[in-house]
XYZ file of C-alpha atoms in Angstrom:
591
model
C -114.284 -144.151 10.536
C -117.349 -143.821 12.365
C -120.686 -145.784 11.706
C -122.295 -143.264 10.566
C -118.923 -142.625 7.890
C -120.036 -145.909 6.643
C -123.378 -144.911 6.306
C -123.416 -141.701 4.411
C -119.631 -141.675 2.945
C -129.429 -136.622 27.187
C -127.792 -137.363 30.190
C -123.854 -137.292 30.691
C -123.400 -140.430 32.487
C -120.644 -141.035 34.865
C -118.964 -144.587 34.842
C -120.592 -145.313 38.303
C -123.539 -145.648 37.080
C -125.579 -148.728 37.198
C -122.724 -150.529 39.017
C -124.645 -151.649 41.999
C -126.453 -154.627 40.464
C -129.729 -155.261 40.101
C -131.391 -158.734 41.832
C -130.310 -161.690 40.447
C -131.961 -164.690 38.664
C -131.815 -166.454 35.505
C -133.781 -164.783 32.614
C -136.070 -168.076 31.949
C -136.746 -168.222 35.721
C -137.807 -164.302 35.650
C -141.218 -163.817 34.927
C -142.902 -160.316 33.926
C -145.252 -158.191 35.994
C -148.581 -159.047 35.363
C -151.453 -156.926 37.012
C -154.936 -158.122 37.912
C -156.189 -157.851 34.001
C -154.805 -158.861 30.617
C -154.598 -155.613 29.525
C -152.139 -154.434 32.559
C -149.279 -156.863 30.419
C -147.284 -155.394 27.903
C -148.307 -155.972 24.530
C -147.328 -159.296 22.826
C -147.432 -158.754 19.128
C -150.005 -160.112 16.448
C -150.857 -159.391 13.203
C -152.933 -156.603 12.558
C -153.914 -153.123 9.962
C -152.368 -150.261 10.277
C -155.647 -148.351 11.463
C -155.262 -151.127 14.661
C -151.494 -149.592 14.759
C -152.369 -146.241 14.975
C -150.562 -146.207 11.421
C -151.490 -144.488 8.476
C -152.006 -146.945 5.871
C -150.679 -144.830 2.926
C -147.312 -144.022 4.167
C -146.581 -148.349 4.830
C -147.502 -148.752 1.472
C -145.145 -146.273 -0.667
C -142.622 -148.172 2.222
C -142.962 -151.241 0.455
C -143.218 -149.374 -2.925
C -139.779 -147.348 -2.431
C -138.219 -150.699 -1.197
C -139.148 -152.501 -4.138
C -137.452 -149.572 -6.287
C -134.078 -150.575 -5.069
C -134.034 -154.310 -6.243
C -133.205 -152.348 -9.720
C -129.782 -150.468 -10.161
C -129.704 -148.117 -7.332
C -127.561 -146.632 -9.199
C -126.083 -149.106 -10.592
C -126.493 -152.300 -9.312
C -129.447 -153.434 -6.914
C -128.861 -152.449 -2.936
C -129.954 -156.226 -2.404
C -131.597 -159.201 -4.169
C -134.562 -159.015 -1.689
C -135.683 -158.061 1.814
C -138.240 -158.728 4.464
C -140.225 -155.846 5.678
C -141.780 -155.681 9.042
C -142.846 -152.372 10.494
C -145.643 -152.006 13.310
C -146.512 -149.978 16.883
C -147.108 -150.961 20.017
C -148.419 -155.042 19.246
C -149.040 -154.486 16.230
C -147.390 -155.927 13.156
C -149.093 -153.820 10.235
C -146.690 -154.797 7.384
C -144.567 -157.501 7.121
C -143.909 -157.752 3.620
C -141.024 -159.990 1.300
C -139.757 -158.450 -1.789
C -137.466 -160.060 -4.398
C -135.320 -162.820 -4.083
C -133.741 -164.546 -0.864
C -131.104 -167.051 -3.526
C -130.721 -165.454 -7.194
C -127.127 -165.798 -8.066
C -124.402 -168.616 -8.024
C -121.706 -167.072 -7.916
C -120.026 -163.211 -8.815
C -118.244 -162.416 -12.411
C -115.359 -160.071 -11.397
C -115.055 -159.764 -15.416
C -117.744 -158.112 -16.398
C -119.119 -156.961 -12.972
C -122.377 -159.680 -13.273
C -123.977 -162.143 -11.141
C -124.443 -165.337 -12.486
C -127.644 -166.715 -11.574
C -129.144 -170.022 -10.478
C -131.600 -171.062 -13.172
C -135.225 -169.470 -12.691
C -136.150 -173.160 -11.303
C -133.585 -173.312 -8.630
C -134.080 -169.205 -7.476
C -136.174 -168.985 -4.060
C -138.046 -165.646 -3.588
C -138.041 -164.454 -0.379
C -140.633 -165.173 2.173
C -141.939 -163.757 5.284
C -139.540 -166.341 7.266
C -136.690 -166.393 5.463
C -133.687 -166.373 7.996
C -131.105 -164.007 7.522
C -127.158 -164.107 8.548
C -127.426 -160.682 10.709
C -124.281 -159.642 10.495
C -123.657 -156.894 13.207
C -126.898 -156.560 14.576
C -125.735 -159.925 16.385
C -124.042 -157.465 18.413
C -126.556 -156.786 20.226
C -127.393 -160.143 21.599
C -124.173 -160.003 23.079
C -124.697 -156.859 24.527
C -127.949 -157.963 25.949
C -126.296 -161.069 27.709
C -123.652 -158.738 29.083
C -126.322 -156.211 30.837
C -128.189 -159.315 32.362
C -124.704 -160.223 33.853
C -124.142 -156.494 35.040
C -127.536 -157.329 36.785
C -126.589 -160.422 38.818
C -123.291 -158.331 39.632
C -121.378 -160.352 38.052
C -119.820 -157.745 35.877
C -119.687 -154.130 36.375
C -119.300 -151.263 33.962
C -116.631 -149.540 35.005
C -114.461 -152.451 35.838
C -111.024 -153.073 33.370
C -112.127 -155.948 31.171
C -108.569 -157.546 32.519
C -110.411 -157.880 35.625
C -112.224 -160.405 34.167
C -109.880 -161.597 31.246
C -106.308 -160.743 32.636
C -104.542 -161.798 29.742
C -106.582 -158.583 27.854
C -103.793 -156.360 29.515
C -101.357 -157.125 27.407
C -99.828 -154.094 24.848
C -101.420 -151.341 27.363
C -104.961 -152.833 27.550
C -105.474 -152.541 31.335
C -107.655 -149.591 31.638
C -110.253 -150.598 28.865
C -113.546 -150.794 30.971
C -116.336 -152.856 29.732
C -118.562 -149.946 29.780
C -116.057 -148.681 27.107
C -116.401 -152.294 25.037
C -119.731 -151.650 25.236
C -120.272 -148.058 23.492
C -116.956 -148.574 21.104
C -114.858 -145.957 22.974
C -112.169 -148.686 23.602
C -109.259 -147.064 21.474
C -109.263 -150.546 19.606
C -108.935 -150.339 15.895
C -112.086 -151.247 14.003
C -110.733 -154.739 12.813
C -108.203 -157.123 12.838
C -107.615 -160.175 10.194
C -107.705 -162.667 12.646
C -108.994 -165.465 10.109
C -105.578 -165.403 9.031
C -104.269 -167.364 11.976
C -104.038 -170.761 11.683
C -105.260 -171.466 15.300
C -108.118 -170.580 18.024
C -104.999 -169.723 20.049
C -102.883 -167.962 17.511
C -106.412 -165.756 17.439
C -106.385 -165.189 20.560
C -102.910 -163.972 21.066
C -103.462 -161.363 18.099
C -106.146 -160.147 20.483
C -103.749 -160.123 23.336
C -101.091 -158.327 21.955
C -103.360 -155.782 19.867
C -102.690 -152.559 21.614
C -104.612 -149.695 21.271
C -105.070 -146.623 18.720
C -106.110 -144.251 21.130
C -106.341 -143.620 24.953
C -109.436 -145.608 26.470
C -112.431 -143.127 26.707
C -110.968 -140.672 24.107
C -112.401 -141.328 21.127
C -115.185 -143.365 19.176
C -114.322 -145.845 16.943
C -116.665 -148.897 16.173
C -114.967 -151.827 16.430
C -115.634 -155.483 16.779
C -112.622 -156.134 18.549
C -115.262 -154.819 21.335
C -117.810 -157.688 21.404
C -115.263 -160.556 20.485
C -113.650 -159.157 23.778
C -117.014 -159.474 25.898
C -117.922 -163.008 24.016
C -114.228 -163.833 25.762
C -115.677 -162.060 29.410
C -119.182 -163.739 29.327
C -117.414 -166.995 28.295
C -115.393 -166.974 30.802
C -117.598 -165.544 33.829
C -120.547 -168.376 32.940
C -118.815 -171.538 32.099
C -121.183 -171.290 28.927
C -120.189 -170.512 25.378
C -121.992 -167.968 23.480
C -124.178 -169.903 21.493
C -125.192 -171.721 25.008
C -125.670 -168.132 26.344
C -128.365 -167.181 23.794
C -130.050 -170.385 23.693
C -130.450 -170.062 27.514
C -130.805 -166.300 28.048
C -132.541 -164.783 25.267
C -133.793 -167.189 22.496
C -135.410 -169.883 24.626
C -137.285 -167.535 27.134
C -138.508 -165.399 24.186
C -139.621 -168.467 22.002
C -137.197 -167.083 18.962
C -137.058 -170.484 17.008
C -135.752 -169.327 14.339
C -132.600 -167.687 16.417
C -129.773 -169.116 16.744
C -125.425 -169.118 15.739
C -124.596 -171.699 13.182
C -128.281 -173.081 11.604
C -128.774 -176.537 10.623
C -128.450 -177.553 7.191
C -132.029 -178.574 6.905
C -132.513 -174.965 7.530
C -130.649 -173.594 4.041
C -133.067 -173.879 1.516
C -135.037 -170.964 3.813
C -131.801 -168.783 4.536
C -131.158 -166.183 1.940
C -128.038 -166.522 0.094
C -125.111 -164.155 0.910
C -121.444 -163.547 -0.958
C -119.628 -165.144 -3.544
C -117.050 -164.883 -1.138
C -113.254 -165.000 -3.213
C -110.349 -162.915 -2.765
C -109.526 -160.557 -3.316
C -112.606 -158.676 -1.996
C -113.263 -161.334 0.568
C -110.380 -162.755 3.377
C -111.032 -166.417 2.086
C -111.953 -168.865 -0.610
C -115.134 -170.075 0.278
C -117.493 -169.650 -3.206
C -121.338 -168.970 -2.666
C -121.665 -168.585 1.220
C -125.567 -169.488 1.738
C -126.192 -170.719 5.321
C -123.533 -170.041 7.160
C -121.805 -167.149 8.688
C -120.518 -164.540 6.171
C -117.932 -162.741 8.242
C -114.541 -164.125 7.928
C -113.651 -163.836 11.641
C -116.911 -165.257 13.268
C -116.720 -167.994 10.158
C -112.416 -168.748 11.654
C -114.504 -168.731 15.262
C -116.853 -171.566 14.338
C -119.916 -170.059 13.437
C -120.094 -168.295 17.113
C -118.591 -165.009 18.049
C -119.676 -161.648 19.829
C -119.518 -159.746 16.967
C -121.579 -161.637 13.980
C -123.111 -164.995 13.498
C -126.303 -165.173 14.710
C -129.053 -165.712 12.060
C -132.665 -164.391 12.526
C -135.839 -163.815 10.577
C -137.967 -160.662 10.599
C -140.616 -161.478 13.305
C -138.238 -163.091 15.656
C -136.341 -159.586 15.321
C -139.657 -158.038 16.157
C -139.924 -160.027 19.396
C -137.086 -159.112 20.362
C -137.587 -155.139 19.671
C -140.876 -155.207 21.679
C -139.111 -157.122 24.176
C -136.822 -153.884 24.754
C -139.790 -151.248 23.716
C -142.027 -153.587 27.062
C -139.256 -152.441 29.322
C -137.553 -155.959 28.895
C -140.337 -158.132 28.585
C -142.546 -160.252 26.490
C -145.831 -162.222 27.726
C -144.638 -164.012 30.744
C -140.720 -164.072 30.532
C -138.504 -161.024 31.253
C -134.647 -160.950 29.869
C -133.687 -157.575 31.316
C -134.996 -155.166 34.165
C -136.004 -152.084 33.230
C -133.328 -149.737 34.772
C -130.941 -152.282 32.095
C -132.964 -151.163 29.121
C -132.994 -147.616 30.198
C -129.352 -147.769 30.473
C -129.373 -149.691 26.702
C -131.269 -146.460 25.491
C -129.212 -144.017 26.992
C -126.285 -142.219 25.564
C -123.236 -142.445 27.245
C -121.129 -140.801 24.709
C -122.471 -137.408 25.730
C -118.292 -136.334 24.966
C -118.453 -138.009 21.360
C -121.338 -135.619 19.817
C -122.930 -137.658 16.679
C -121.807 -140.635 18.181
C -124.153 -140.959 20.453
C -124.400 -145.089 21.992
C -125.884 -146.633 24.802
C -124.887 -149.858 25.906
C -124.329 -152.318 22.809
C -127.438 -150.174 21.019
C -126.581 -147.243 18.280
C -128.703 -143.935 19.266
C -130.209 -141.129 17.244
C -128.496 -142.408 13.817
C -130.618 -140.517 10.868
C -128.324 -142.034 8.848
C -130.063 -145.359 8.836
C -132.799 -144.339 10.798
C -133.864 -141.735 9.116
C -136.890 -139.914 10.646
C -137.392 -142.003 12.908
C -134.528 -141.135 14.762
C -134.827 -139.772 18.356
C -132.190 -139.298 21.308
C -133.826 -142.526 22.331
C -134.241 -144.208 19.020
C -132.120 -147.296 19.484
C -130.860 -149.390 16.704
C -128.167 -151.171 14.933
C -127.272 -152.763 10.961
C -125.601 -155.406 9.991
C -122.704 -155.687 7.219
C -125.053 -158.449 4.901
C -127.916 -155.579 4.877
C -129.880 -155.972 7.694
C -131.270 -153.335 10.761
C -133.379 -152.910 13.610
C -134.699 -149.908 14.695
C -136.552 -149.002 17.830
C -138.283 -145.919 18.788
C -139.490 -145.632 22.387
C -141.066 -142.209 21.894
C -143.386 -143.323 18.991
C -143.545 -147.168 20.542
C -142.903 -147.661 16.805
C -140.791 -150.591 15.203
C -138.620 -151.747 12.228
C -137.158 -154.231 10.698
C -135.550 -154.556 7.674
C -133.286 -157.471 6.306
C -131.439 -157.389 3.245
C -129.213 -159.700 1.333
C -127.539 -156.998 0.102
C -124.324 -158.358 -0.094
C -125.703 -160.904 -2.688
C -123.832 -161.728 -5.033
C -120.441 -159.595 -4.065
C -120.159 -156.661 -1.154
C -119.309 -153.945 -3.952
C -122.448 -153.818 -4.836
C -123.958 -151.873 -2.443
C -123.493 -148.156 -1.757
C -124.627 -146.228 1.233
C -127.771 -147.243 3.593
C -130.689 -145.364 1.343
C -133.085 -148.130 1.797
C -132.848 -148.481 5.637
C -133.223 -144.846 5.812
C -136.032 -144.625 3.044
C -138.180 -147.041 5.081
C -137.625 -145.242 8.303
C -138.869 -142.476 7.008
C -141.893 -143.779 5.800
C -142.920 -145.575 9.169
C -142.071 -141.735 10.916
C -144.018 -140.409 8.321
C -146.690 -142.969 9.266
C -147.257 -141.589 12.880
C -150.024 -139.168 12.628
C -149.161 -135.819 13.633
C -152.728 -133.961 14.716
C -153.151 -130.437 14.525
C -153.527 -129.344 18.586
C -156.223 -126.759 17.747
C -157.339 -127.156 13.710
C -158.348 -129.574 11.672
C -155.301 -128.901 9.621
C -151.494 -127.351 9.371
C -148.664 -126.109 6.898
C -146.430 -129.498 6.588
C -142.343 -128.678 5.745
C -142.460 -131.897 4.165
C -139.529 -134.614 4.214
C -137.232 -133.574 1.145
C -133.956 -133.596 0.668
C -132.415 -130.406 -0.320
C -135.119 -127.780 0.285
C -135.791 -124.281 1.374
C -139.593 -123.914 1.643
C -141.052 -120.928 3.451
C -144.427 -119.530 4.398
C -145.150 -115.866 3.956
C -147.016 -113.946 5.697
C -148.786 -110.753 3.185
C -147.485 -107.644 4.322
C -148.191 -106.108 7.641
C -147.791 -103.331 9.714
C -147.227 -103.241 13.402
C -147.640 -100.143 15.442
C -147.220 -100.843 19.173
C -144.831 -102.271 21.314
C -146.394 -105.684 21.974
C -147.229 -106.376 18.510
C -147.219 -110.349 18.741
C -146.966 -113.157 15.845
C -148.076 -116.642 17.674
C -149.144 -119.690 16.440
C -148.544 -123.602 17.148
C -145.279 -124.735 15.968
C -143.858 -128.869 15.758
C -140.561 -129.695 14.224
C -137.866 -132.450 14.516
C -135.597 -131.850 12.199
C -131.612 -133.308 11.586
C -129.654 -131.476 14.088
C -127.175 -129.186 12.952
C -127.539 -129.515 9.812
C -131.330 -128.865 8.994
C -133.997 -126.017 11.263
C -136.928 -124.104 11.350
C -136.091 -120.470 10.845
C -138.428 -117.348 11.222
C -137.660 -114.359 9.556
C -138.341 -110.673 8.149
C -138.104 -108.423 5.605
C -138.498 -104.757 5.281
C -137.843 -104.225 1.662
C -140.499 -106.199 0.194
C -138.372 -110.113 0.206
C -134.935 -108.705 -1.164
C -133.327 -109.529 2.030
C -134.494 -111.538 5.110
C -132.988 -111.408 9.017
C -134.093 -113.453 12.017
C -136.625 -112.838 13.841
C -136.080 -114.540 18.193
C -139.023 -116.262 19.569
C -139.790 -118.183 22.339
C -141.466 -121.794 22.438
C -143.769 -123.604 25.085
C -144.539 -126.843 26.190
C -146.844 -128.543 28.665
C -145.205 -129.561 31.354
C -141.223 -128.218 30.236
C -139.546 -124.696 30.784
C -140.235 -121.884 28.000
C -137.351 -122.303 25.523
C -136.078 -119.229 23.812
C -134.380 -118.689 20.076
C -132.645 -115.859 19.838
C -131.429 -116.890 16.492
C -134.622 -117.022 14.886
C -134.198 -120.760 14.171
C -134.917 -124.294 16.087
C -133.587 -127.538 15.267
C -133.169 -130.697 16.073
C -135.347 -132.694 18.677
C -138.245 -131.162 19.628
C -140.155 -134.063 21.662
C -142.193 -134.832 19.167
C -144.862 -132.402 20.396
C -146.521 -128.810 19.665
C -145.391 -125.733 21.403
C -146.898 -122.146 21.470
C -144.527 -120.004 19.526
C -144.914 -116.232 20.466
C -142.265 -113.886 18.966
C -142.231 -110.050 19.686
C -142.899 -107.761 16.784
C -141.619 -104.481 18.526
C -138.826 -103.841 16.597
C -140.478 -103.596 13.388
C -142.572 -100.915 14.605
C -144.264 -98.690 11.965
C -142.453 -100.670 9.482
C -144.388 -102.612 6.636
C -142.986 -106.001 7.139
C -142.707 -109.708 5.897
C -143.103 -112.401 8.262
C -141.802 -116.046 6.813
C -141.331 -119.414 8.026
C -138.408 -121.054 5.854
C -137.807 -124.780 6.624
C -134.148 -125.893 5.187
C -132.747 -129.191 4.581
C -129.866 -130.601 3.430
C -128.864 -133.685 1.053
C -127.958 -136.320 3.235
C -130.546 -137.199 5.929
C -133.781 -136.009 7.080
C -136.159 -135.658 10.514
C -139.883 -135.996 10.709
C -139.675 -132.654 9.844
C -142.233 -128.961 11.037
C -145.276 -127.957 10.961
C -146.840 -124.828 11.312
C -150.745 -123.810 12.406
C -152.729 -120.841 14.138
C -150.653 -118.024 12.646
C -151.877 -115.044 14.099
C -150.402 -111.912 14.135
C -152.382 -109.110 17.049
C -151.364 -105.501 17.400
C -152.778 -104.692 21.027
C -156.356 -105.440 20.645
C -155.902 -105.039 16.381
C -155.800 -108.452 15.056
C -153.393 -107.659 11.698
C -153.499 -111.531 10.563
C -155.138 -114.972 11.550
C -154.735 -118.416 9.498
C -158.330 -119.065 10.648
C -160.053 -116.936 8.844
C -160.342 -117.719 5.163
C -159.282 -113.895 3.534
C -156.089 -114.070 5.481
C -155.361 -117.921 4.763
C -155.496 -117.178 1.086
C -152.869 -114.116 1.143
C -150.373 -116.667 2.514
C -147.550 -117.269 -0.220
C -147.008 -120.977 -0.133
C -143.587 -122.005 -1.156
C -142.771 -126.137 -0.833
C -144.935 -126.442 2.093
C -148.630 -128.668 2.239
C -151.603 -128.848 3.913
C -151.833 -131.888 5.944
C -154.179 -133.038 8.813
C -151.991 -135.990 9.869
């Protein structure tokens, strides 16, 4: 099942790419380009208000407010017990917020479905530091440490992984690249019990003699078979073990001191609590797991593996994110190049539509990411409730950590709170009008069909014209921007093709009457023809549909003019046209 199965129940890149490494040099000793003033560095973060972030204030605080909503049966039991919430652009941190609890139950009552909590006394509420067990999104760590090896050329992309780990070949594993470990297009199934064994090297050989589900290269299937497989490669090409590797490589350049695989035990009473971990729901008997690793395989791997382990809080999360957003660096200290991050936030899955995956990073996911997902968006989420989300095109970040495995893994359904957040930072991000001091706004709902009529007209010439300003990003494929017409006063409605312009890109045309999908996240001039509807008394309508899973940033609408050779039949501006519109789900908005 893919990721984005779990979630909901633009460049085709060859596999020579990047393969001629990049200079190399230890991350700590790599420092980052600094011109001759302090503003010439990319940003570090610090605290700030939204107005600093180019944020609109509103929009962080119904974020907080919808997050809060899902500490209470959502449906029926709480998606977590608590979270941290950090959002912010460029350096700017404009919320970081805790909600709920980060240690509320003991222990899980199969019986009746309950948690048993702690005593009120012995609860701890979450706090802007708590340290979370991140689950998956350790997986990118890993992925990070294997791009700065693909830098000093010690690993290439499209070399077998038995190049580096021969005894990987085994059971028909020889062509797996580590490009293809990388983006999940391995053929490896998603999972394999390998706490069961009784041994590191009764592990192992399960690994060994695991042999694929499908052909290298043919299909996408998320597995962490994939990063256990390039902890075993780094581990092997460094002399370092993976804990080592962070410390060194990421962590201790980037000052993230509250990073790290296995946390001391003075460090538990500010970790949030995850599973009452029993079978049968859970691969072993281990009671309340509350500072260390919750997955059973990294737990059977000491605390340390490619897949999960690595605990974080919210800002050092952030760090990290602006790290990648900088082009791979933060004050002084650089971790990656920036031809690595480019390649981390491209998709090289161009042959796996709605899989779309860079290297380690998830891309253009609405289904956690909600509107703030982009062909560049880059994120990830973690089993125990956490995420990071990135978007380059906004310089807009996210984080949002859950213990939403807390007190049993059954209680959570879907990703709705990752997703509701995202949407509120992309709703955040002012949109201004290019030429008014206000447009018609689609809105962000689930499940709608909103249009914007036009009162009746009648063209007579050839080169009757409708134009206007038009911005939409919108779920592709499944939600659009559609303008149409009717000739019998609304019963029934056909397409209507127009064309759509942007500095500095090619005219784009519709021939469908419809757009959808990514749009660049700016305004184009929208003309469309009005020739066929000669001497015809017509409706003109902008319908914006969505559907019920996820949404984009959505469309909006301004300048609607409609001229007739030198006859102007309609314009927005002027206030006797404006109010014949018929307004149907659709909002004024300046932002």
């Amino acid at each position: 099942m893919s990721r984005r199965g779990l979630g909901v129940r633009a460049l085709a890149l060859g596999g020579a790419l990047a393969l001629v490494p990049f200079a190399a040099g230890p991350a700590s000793a790599t420092r980052a380009a600094t011109g001759p003033g302090r503003d010439s560095r990319p940003p570090t973060l610090r605290r700030g208000t939204p107005e600093r972030a180019g944020l609109l204030a509103g929009h962080l605080r119904q974020l907080v407010a919808d997050a809060e909503r899902f500490l209470a049966p959502s449906p029926r039991h709480p998606w977590y017990a608590g979270a941290v919430l950090l959002a912010g652009r460029g350096g700017t941190v404009a919320l970081h917020q805790p909600i709920g609890m980060a240690v509320r139950y003991s222990a899980y009552d199969e019986s009746t479905d309950t948690g048993v909590e702690f005593p009120p006394e012995e609860q701890i509420p979450m706090t802007r530091d708590t340290v979370f067990d991140l689950a998956s999104v350790s997986k990118l760590f890993t992925a990070i440490l294997a791009v700065q090896q693909i830098e000093r050329g010690a690993l290439e992309l499209a070399s077998p992984a038995a190049a580096y780990l021969p005894e990987f070949a085994a059971a028909g594993k020889q062509d797996i690249t580590v490009r293809q470990l990388l983006t999940h297009t391995s053929g490896l199934r998603s999972w394999l019990p390998l706490h069961a064994e009784a041994t590191h090297e009764a592990r192992l050989r399960r690994l060994w003699n695991e042999a694929p589900l499908h052909p290298p290269g043919s299909t996408y299937l998320y597995s962490d078979l994939n990063l256990i497989t390039l902890q075993l490669i780094l581990e092997r090409l460094t002399g370092r073990t993976l804990d080592v590797l962070l410390h060194d490589e990421i962590t201790g350049p980037l000052g993230l001191r509250r990073t790290r695989f296995n946390p001391p035990a003075e460090w538990k009473p500010r970790i949030a609590a995850t599973e009452d971990a029993r079978k049968p729901w859970s691969g072993l008997e281990r009671g309340l797991v509350w500072g260390e690793v919750h997955d059973e395989n990294a737990y059977a791997f000491g605390g340390v593996a490619g897949h999960a382990g690595v605990f974080s809080c919210a800002w050092d999360l952030a760090v990290l994110g602006r790290t990648l957003l900088n082009g791979g660096s933060y004050g002084r200290s650089r971790v990656l190049r920036p031809e690595s991050v480019e390649l981390m936030f491209t998709d090289f899955n161009t042959a796996h539509p709605g899989d779309e995956h860079g290297l380690g990073f998830e891309l253009y996911q609405h289904w956690y990411m909600g509107a703030m997902a982009t062909p560049r968006t880059a994120g990830h989420t973690g089993f125990t409730g956490t995420s990071l989300v990135l978007d380059p095109t906004t310089d807009s970040f996210l984080v949002v950590l859950g213990n939403s495995v807390h007190p049993v893994r059954g209680w959570r359904s879907g990703s709705a709170p990752r997703a509701t957040a995202a949407n509120h930072l992309a709703r955040a991000v002012p949109v201004r009008p290019p030429r008014a001091t206000a447009a018609w706004y689609g809105g962000m709902a689930h499940g709608t069909d909103a249009t914007l009529t036009l009162p009746a007209l009648t063209p007579t010439g050839e080169r009757a014209l409708l134009r206007g300003d038009l911005w939409w990003d919108t779920e592709p494929r499944a939600d659009a921007v559609l303008l149409e017409a009717s000739t019998d006063d609304g019963a029934t409605w056909g397409p209507v093709p127009f064309r759509t312009e942007r500095p500095g890109a090619p005219a784009r045309e519709h021939p469908e009457g419809s757009a959808s999908g990514f749009s660049h996240r700016a305004w184009h001039r929208v003309s469309a023809p009005l020739g066929p509807w000669r001497g015809a008394s017509v409706l003109l309508r902008w319908r914006c549909t969505t559907d019920s899973a996820s949404v984009g940033r959505g469309v909006y609408v301004t300048g609607l003019r409609v001229d007739d050779g030198r006859r102007r039949l309609f314009d927005e501006q002027r206030p006797r046209d404006a109010d014949r519109l018929l307004v149907r789900g659709w909002t004024r908005s300046d932002d």
